[in-house]
Tab-separated table of C-alpha atoms in Angstrom:
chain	number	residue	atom	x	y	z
J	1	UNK	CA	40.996	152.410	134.403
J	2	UNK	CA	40.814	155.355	132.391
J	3	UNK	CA	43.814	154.688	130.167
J	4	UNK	CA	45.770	151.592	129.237
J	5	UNK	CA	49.106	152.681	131.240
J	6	UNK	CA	46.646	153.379	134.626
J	7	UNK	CA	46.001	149.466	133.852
J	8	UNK	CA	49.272	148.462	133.469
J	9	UNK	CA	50.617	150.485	136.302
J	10	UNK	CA	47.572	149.178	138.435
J	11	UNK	CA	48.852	145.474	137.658
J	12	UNK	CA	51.903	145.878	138.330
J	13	UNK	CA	51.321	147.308	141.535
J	14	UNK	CA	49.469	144.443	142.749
J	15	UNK	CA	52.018	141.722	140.872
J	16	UNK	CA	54.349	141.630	144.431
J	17	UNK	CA	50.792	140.254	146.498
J	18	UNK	CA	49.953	138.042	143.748
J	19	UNK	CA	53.430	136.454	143.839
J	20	UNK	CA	53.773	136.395	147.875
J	21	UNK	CA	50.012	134.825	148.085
J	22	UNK	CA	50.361	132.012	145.837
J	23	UNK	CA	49.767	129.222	147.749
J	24	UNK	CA	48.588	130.906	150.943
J	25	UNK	CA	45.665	129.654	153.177
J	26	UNK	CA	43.685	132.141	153.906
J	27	UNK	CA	40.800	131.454	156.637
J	28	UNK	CA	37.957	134.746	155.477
J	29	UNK	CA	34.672	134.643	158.079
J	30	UNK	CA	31.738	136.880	157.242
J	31	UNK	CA	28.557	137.426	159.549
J	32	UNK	CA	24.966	136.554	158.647
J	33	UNK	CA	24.250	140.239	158.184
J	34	UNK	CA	26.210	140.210	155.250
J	35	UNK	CA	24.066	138.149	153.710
J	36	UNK	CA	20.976	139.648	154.894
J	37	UNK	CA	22.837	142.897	153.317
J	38	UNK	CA	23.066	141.956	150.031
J	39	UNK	CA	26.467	141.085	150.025
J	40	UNK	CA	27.134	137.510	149.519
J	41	UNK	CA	27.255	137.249	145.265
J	42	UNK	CA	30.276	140.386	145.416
J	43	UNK	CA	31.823	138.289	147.949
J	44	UNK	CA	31.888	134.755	146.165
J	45	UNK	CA	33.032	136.862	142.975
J	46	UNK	CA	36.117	138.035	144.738
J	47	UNK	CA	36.810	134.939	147.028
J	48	UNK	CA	36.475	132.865	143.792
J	49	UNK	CA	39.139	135.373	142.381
J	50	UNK	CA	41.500	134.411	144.949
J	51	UNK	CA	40.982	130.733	144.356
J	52	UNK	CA	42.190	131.764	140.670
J	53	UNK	CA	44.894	133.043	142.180
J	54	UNK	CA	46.124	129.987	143.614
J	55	UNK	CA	44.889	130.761	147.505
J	56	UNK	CA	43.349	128.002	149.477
J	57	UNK	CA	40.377	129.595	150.733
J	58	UNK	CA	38.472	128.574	154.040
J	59	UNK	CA	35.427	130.221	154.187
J	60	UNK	CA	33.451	130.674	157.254
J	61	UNK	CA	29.947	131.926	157.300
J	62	UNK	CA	27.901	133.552	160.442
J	63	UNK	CA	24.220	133.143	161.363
J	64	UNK	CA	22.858	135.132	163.969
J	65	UNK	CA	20.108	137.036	162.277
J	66	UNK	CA	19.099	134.219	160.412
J	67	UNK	CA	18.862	131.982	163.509
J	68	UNK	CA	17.095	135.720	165.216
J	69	UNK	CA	14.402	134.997	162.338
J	70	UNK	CA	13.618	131.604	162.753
J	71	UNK	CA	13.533	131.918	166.544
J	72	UNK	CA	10.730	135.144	165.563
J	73	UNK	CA	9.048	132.778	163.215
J	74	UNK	CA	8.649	130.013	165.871
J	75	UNK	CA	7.624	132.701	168.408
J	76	UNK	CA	10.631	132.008	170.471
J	77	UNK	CA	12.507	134.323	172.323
J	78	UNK	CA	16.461	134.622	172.333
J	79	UNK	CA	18.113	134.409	175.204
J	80	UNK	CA	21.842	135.494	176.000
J	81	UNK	CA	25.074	136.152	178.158
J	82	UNK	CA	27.632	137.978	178.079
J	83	UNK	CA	26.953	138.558	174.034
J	84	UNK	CA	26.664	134.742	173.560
J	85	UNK	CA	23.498	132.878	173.016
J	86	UNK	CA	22.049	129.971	175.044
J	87	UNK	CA	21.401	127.434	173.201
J	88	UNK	CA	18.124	125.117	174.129
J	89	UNK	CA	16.739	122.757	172.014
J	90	UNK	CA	14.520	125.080	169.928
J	91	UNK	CA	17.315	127.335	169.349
J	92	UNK	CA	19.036	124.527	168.365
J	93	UNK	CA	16.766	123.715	166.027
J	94	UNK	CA	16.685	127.482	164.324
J	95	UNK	CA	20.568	127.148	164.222
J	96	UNK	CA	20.291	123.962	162.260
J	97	UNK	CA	17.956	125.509	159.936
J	98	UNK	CA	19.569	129.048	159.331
J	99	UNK	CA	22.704	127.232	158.714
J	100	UNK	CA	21.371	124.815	156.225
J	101	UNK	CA	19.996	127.790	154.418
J	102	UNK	CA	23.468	129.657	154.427
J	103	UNK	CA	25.001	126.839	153.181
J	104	UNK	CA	22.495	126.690	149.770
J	105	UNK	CA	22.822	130.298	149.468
J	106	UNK	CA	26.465	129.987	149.425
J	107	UNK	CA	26.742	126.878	147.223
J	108	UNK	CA	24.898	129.362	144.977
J	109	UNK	CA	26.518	131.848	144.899
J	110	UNK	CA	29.631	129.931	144.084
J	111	UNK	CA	28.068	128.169	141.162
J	112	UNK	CA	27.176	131.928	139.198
J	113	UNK	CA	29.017	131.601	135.531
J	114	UNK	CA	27.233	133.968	133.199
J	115	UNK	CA	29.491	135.700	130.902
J	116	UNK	CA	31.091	139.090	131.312
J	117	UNK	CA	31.322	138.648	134.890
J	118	UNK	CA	33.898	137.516	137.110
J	119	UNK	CA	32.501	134.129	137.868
J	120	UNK	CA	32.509	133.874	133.967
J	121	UNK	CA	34.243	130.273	132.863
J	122	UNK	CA	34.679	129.678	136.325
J	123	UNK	CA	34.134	126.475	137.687
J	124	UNK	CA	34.453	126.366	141.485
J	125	UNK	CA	32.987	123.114	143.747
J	126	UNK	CA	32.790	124.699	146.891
J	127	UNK	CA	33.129	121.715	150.065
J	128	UNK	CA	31.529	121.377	153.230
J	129	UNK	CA	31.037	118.792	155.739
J	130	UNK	CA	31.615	117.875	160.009
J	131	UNK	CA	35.116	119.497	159.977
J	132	UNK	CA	34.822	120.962	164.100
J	133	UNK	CA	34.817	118.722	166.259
J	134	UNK	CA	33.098	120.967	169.313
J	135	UNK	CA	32.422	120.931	173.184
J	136	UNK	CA	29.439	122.481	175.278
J	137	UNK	CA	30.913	125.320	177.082
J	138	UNK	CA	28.856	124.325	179.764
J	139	UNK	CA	28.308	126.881	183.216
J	140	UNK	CA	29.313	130.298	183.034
J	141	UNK	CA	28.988	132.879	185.787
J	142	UNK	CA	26.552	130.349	186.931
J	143	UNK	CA	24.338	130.370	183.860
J	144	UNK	CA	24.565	126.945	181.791
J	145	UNK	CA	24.501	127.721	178.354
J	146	UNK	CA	23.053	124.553	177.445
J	147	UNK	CA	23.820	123.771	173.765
J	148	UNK	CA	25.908	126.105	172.983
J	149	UNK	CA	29.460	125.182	172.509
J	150	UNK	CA	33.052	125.901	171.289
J	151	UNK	CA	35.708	124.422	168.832
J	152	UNK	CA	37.503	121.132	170.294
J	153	UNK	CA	39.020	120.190	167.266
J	154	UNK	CA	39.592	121.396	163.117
J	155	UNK	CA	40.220	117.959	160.648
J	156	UNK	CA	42.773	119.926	159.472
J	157	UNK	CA	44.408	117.230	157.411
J	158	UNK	CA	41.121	116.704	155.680
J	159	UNK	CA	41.169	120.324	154.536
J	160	UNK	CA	44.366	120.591	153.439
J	161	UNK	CA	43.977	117.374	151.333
J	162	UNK	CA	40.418	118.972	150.006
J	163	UNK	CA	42.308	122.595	149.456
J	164	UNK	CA	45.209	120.637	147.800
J	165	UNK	CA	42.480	120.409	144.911
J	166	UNK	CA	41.512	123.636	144.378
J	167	UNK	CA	38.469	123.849	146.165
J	168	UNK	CA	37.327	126.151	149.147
J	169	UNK	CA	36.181	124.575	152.220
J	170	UNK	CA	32.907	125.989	153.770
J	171	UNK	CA	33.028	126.072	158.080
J	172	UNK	CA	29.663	126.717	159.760
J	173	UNK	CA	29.073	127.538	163.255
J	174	UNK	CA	27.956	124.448	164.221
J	175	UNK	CA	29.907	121.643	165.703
J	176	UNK	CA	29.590	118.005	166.764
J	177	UNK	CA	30.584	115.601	169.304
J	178	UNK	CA	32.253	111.923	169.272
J	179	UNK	CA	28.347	111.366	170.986
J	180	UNK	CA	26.781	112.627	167.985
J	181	UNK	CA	25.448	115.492	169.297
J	182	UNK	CA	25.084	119.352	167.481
J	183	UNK	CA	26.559	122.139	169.168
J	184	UNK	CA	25.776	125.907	168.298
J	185	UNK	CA	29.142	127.806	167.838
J	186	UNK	CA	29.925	131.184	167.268
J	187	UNK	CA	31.425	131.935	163.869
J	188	UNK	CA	34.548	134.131	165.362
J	189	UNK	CA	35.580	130.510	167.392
J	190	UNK	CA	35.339	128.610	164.262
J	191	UNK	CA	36.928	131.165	162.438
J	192	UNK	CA	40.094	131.781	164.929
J	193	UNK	CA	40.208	127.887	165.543
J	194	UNK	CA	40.446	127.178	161.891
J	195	UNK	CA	43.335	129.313	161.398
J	196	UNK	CA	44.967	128.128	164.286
J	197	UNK	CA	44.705	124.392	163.041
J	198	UNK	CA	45.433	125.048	159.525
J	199	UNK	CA	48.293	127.173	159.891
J	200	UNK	CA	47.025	129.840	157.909
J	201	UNK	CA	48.615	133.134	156.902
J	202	UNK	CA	45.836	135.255	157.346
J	203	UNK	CA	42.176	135.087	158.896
J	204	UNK	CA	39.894	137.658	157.361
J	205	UNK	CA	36.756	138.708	158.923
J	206	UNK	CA	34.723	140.649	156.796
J	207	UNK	CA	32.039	142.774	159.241
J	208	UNK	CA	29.585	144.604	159.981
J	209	UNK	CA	31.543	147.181	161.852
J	210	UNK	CA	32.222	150.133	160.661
J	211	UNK	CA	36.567	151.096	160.564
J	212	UNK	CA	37.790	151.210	164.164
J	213	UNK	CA	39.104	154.617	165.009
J	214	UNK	CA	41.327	155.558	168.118
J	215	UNK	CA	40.099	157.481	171.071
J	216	UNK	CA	41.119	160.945	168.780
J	217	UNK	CA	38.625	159.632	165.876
J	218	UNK	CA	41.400	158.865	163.556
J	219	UNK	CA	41.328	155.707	161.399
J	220	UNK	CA	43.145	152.156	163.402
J	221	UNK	CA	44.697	151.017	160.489
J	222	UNK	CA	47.814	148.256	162.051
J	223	UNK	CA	48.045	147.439	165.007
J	224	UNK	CA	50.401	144.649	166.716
J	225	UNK	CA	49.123	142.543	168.968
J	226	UNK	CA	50.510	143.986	172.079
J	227	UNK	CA	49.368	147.546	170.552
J	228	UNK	CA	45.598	145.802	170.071
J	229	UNK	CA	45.454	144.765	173.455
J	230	UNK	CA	45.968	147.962	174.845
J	231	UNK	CA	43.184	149.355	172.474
J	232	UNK	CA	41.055	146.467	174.034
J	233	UNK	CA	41.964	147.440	177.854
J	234	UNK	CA	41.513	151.134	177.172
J	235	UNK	CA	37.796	150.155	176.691
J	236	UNK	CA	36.792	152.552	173.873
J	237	UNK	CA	35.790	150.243	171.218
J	238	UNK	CA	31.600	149.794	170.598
J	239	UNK	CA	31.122	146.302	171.508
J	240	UNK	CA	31.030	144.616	168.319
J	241	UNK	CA	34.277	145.698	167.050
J	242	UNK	CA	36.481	144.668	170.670
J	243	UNK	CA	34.687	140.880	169.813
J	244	UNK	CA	35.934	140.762	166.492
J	245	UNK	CA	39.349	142.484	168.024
J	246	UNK	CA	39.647	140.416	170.576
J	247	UNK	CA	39.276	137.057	168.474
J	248	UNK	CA	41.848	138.780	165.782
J	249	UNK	CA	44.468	138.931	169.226
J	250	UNK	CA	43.698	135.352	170.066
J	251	UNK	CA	44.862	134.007	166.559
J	252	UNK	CA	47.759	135.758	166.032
J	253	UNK	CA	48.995	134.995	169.158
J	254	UNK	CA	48.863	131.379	168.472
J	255	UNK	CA	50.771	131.932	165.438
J	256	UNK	CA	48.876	133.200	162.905
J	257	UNK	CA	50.912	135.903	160.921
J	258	UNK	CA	47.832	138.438	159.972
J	259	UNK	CA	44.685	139.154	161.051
J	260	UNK	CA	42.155	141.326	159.055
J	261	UNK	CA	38.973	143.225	160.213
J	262	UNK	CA	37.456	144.693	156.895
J	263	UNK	CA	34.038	146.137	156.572
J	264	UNK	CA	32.272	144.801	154.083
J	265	UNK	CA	29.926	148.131	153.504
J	266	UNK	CA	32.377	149.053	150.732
J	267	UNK	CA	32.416	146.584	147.212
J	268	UNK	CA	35.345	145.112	146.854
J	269	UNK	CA	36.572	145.247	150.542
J	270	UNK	CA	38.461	141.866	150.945
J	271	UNK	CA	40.491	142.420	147.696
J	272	UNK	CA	41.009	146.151	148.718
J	273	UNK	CA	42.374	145.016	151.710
J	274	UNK	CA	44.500	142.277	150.755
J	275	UNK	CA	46.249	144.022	147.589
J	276	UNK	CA	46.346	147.775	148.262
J	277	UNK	CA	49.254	148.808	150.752
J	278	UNK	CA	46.958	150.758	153.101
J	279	UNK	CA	43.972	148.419	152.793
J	280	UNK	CA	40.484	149.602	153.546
J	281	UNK	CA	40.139	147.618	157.216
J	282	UNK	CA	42.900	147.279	160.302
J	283	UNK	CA	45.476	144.756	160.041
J	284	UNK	CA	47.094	143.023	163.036
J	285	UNK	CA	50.135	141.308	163.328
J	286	UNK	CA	51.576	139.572	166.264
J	287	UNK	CA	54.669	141.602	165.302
J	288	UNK	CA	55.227	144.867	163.902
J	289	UNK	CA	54.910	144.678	160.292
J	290	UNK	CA	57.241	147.660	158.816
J	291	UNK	CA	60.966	146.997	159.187
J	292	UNK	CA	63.646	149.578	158.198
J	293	UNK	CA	67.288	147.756	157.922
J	294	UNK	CA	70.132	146.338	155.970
J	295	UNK	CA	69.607	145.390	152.621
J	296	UNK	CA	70.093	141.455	151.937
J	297	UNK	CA	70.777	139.635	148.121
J	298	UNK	CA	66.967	138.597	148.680
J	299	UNK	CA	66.094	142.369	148.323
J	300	UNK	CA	67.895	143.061	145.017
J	301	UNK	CA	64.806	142.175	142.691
J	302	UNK	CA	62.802	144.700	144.724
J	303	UNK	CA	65.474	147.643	144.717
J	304	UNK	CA	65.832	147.501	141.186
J	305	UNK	CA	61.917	146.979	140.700
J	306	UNK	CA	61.804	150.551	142.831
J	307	UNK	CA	64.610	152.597	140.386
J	308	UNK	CA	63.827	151.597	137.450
J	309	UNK	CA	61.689	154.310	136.609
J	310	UNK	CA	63.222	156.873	137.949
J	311	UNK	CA	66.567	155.547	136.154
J	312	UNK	CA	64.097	155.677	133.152
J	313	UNK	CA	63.503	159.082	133.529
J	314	UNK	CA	66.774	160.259	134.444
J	315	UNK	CA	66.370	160.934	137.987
J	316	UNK	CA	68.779	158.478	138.948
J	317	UNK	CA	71.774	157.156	137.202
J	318	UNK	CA	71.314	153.870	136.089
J	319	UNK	CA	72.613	150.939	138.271
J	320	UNK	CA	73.140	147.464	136.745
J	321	UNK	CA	72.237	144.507	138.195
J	322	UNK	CA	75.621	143.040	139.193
J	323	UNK	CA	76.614	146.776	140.745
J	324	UNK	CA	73.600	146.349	143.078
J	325	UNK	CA	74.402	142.620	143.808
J	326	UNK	CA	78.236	144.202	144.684
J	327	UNK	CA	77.249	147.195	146.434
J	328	UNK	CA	73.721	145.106	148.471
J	329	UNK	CA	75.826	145.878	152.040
J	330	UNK	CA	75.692	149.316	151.216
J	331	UNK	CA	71.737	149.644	151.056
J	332	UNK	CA	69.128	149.985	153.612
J	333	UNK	CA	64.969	149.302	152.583
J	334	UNK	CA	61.860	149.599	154.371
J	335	UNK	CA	59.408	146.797	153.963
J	336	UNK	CA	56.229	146.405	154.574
J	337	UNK	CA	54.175	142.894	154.867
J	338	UNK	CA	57.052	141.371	152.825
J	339	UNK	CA	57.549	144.272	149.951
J	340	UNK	CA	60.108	146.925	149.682
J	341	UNK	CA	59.277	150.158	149.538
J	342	UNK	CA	61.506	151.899	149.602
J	343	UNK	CA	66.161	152.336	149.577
J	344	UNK	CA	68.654	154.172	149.888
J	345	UNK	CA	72.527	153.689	149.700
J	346	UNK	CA	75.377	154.876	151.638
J	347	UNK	CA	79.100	154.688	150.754
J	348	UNK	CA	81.640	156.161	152.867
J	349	UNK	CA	84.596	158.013	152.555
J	350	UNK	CA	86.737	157.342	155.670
J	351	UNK	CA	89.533	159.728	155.288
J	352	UNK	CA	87.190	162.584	154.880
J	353	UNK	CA	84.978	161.852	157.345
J	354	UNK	CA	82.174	162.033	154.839
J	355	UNK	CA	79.765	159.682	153.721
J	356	UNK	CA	77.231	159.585	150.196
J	357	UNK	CA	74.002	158.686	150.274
J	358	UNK	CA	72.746	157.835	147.009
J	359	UNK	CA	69.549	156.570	145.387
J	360	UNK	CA	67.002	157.591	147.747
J	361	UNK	CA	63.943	156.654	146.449
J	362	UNK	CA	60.198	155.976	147.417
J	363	UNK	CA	57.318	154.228	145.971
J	364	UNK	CA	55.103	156.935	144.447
J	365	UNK	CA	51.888	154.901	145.613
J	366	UNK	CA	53.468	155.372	149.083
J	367	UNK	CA	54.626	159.380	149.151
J	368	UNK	CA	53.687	161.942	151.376
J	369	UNK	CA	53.577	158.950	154.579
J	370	UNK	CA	56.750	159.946	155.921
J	371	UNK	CA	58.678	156.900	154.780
J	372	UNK	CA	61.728	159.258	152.883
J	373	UNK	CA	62.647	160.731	155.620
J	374	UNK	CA	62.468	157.838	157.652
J	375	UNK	CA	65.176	156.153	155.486
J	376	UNK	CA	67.246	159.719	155.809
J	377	UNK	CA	67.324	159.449	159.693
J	378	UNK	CA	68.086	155.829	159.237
J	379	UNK	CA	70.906	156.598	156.371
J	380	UNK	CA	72.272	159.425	159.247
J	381	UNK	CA	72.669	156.549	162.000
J	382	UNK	CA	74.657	154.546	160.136
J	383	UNK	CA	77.097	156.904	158.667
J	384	UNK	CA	77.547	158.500	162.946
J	385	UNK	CA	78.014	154.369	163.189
J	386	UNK	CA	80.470	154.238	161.110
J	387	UNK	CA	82.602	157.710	162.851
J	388	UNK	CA	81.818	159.581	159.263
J	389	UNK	CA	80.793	163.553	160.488
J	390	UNK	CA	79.083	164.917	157.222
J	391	UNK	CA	76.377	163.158	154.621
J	392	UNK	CA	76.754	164.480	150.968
J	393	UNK	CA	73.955	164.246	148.139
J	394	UNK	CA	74.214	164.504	144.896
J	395	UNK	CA	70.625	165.691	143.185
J	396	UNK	CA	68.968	167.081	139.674
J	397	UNK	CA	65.728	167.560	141.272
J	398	UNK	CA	64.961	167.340	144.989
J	399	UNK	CA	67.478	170.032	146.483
J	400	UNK	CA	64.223	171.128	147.687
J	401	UNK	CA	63.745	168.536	149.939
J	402	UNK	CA	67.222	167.744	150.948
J	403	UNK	CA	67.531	171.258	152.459
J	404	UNK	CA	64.388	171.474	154.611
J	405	UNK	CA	66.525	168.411	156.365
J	406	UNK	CA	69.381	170.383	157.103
J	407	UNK	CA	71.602	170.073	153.924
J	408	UNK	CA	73.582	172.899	152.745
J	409	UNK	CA	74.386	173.750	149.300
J	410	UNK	CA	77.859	173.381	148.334
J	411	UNK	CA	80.599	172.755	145.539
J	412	UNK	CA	82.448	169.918	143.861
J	413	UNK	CA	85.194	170.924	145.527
J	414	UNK	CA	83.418	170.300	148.799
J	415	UNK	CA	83.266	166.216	147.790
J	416	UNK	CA	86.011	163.906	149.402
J	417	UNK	CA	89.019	163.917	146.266
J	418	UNK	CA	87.877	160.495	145.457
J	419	UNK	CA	84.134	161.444	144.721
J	420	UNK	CA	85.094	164.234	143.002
J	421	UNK	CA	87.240	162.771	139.975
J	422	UNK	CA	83.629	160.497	139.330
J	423	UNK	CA	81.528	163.552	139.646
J	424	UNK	CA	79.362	163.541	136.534
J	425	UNK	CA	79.429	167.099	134.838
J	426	UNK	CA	77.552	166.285	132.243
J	427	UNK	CA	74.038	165.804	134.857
J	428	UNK	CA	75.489	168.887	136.735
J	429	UNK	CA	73.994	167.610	139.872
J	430	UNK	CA	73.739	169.678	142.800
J	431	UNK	CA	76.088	168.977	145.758
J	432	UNK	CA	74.283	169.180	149.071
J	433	UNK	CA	75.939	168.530	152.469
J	434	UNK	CA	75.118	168.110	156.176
J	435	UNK	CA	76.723	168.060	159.299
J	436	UNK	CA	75.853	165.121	161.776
């Protein structure tokens, strides 16, 4: 931060995520190539952050090019379908021993606490044990995959109770049997099976894919569920990316609320993502996250979080608590992932036929996306709801913008009788009207 009030701004920008988080289980799955990348010490920095932060962390690692490397070292040779490995006995073996590895690196990296860094003071005991429960997946397509198997069941009480303490729980992708025996899993399963079973609010996986982008080349940045299974059937996606798509469809289908696909080429990706608006990765939801309606009493703290400043600077005229609280039915907002931002107010006049909207305002960090005029169109359909046939505005500095929408300039005397005896000459605000 270059100066004090970019810090303080900064923070308070990311106070609403902190708030809404608290609490949260989060289920964040990384590959083995992150690792092998470099990666993993960043990564326990900023996962150990969000345990600060009161989020119960499940943390699933990958393995394949560590298990590629031990099969190499053993002179083995891989063998797969379909994008999944079959698992014999040697393989097995390599699994066993790339995930034992993993597991030490990420102990770790978890247990760094020299001063001035972010692990500084901290003192996180990361936990891992024979959470999955697993199944061989048996024949596929006629090829038996041997030891290779899937997710049967998550101890999902156990990991709550071991979360409950403040502790992140570590998943490999290996499972076991009531028999005893070892499966080989694949860390997506684990991952998607794991949020399923714990209920969590968000599953993370943190790739090796670079950002998906649309047929066009442009950035995927949300997506529903229904919109990301379109994107899968339209078949443009490099492989990689429609796997970890594909898993991110399956969990929020079965109820988780988000699902993240972040690449982890850029430092600081999985906070990025998780407490920036836009992110750095695609988001999906198995509903549409952005709602524009009615205002509710919940939404108060957030409206007057959004004027303040421009009441501070004069933009607006100031608006007490209680007159929000009383005039709530008259305000619209559009949310996003649980915060406002953005409102706007409309209070008719019935016996003109005329209708003000008032305190139209955006969050800066937000501008330029489209979302003012969104709330104008909005603001319009209510007031043709409601019979009224003209929209008035009352402005000191955006008559600009008003009239590329269609507003005209016009007088006081233009204003319904009413409006005009609480028309403010000292501002001098600028009347602007339009015709619906």
């Amino acid at each position: 931060m270059e100066t004090p009030n970019q810090f303080v701004q900064w923070l308070r920008s990311v106070a609403p995520y902190i708030h809404a988080f608290r609490g949260k289980t989060f289920v964040v799955a990384f590959p083995g190539e992150l690792v092998t990348a470099g990666a993993l010490p960043v990564l326990a920095q900023d996962l150990s952050l969000l345990v600060a932060l009161d989020i119960r962390v499940v943390i699933v690692h990958g393995s394949r090019p560590q298990v590629a490397e031990q099969l190499a070292l053993r002179n083995v040779e891989g063998r797969f379908h379909n994008g999944i490995r079959i698992t014999d006995t040697a393989a097995l073996e390599c699994a066993k021993e790339a995930a034992g590895e993993l597991r030490l690196d990420i102990e770790a990296a978890f247990s760094q606490g020299l001063p001035n860094t972010p692990m500084a003071h901290a003192a996180i005991r990361i936990i891992s044990g024979n959470f999955v429960t697993a199944r061989p997946l048996g024949v596929i397509d006629g090829v038996d995959l041997e030891l290779t198997g899937m997710p049967r069941k998550i101890a999902a009480e156990t990991i709550h109770a071991i979360l409950a303490t403040d502790s992140p729980v570590l998943l490999s992708p290996l499972g076991f049997s009531p028999t005893g025996e070892a499966f080989n899993l694949t860390m997506e399963d684990v991952a998607v099976s794991a949020a399923i079973a714990l209920h969590a609010d968000k599953l993370v996986f943190i790739t090796e894919t670079p950002m998906m982008l649309d047929e066009g080349g442009a950035e995927i940045r949300e997506l529903s569920s229904h919109q990301a299974e379109a994107v899968l059937q339209a078949g443009f996606l490099p492989a990689d990316a429609a796997f970890y798509l594909q898993h991110a469809i399956k969990a929020c289908n079965s109820g988780v609320p988000r699902a993240h696909i972040v690449p982890f080429e850029m430092d600081g990706s999985a906070l990025l993502e998780l407490f920036t608006h836009d992110g750095v990765g695609t988001m999906i939801s198995h509903e549409n996250l952005e709602s524009l309606r009615r205002a509710t009493i919940e939404d108060v703290g957030g409206i007057i979080k959004l004027i303040e400043p421009l009441e501070a600077d004069g933009t607006l005229v100031k608006r007490g608590r209680e007159l929000i609280e009383r005039e709530i039915d008259q305000f619209s907002v559009i949310e996003h992932d649980g915060v406002i931002f953005g409102c706007a107010a409309l209070y008719p006049f019935p016996e003109s036929k005329m209708g003000e909207m008032a305190c139209l305002t955006v969050n800066p960090d937000v501008q330029a996306q489209g979302d003012g005029e969104r709330i104008l169109k909005h603001v319009e359909n209510r007031a043709r709801a409601a019979g009224l046939k003209q929209l008035f505005v009352l402005t000191t500095r955006t008559s600009h913008w008003f009239q590329k929408r269609g507003f005209k300039p016009a007088t006081v005397d233009a204003l319904p009788k009413d409006r005009q005896h609480m028309y403010n000459w000292q501002r001098k605000s600028q009347v602007l009207i339009k015709s619906l």
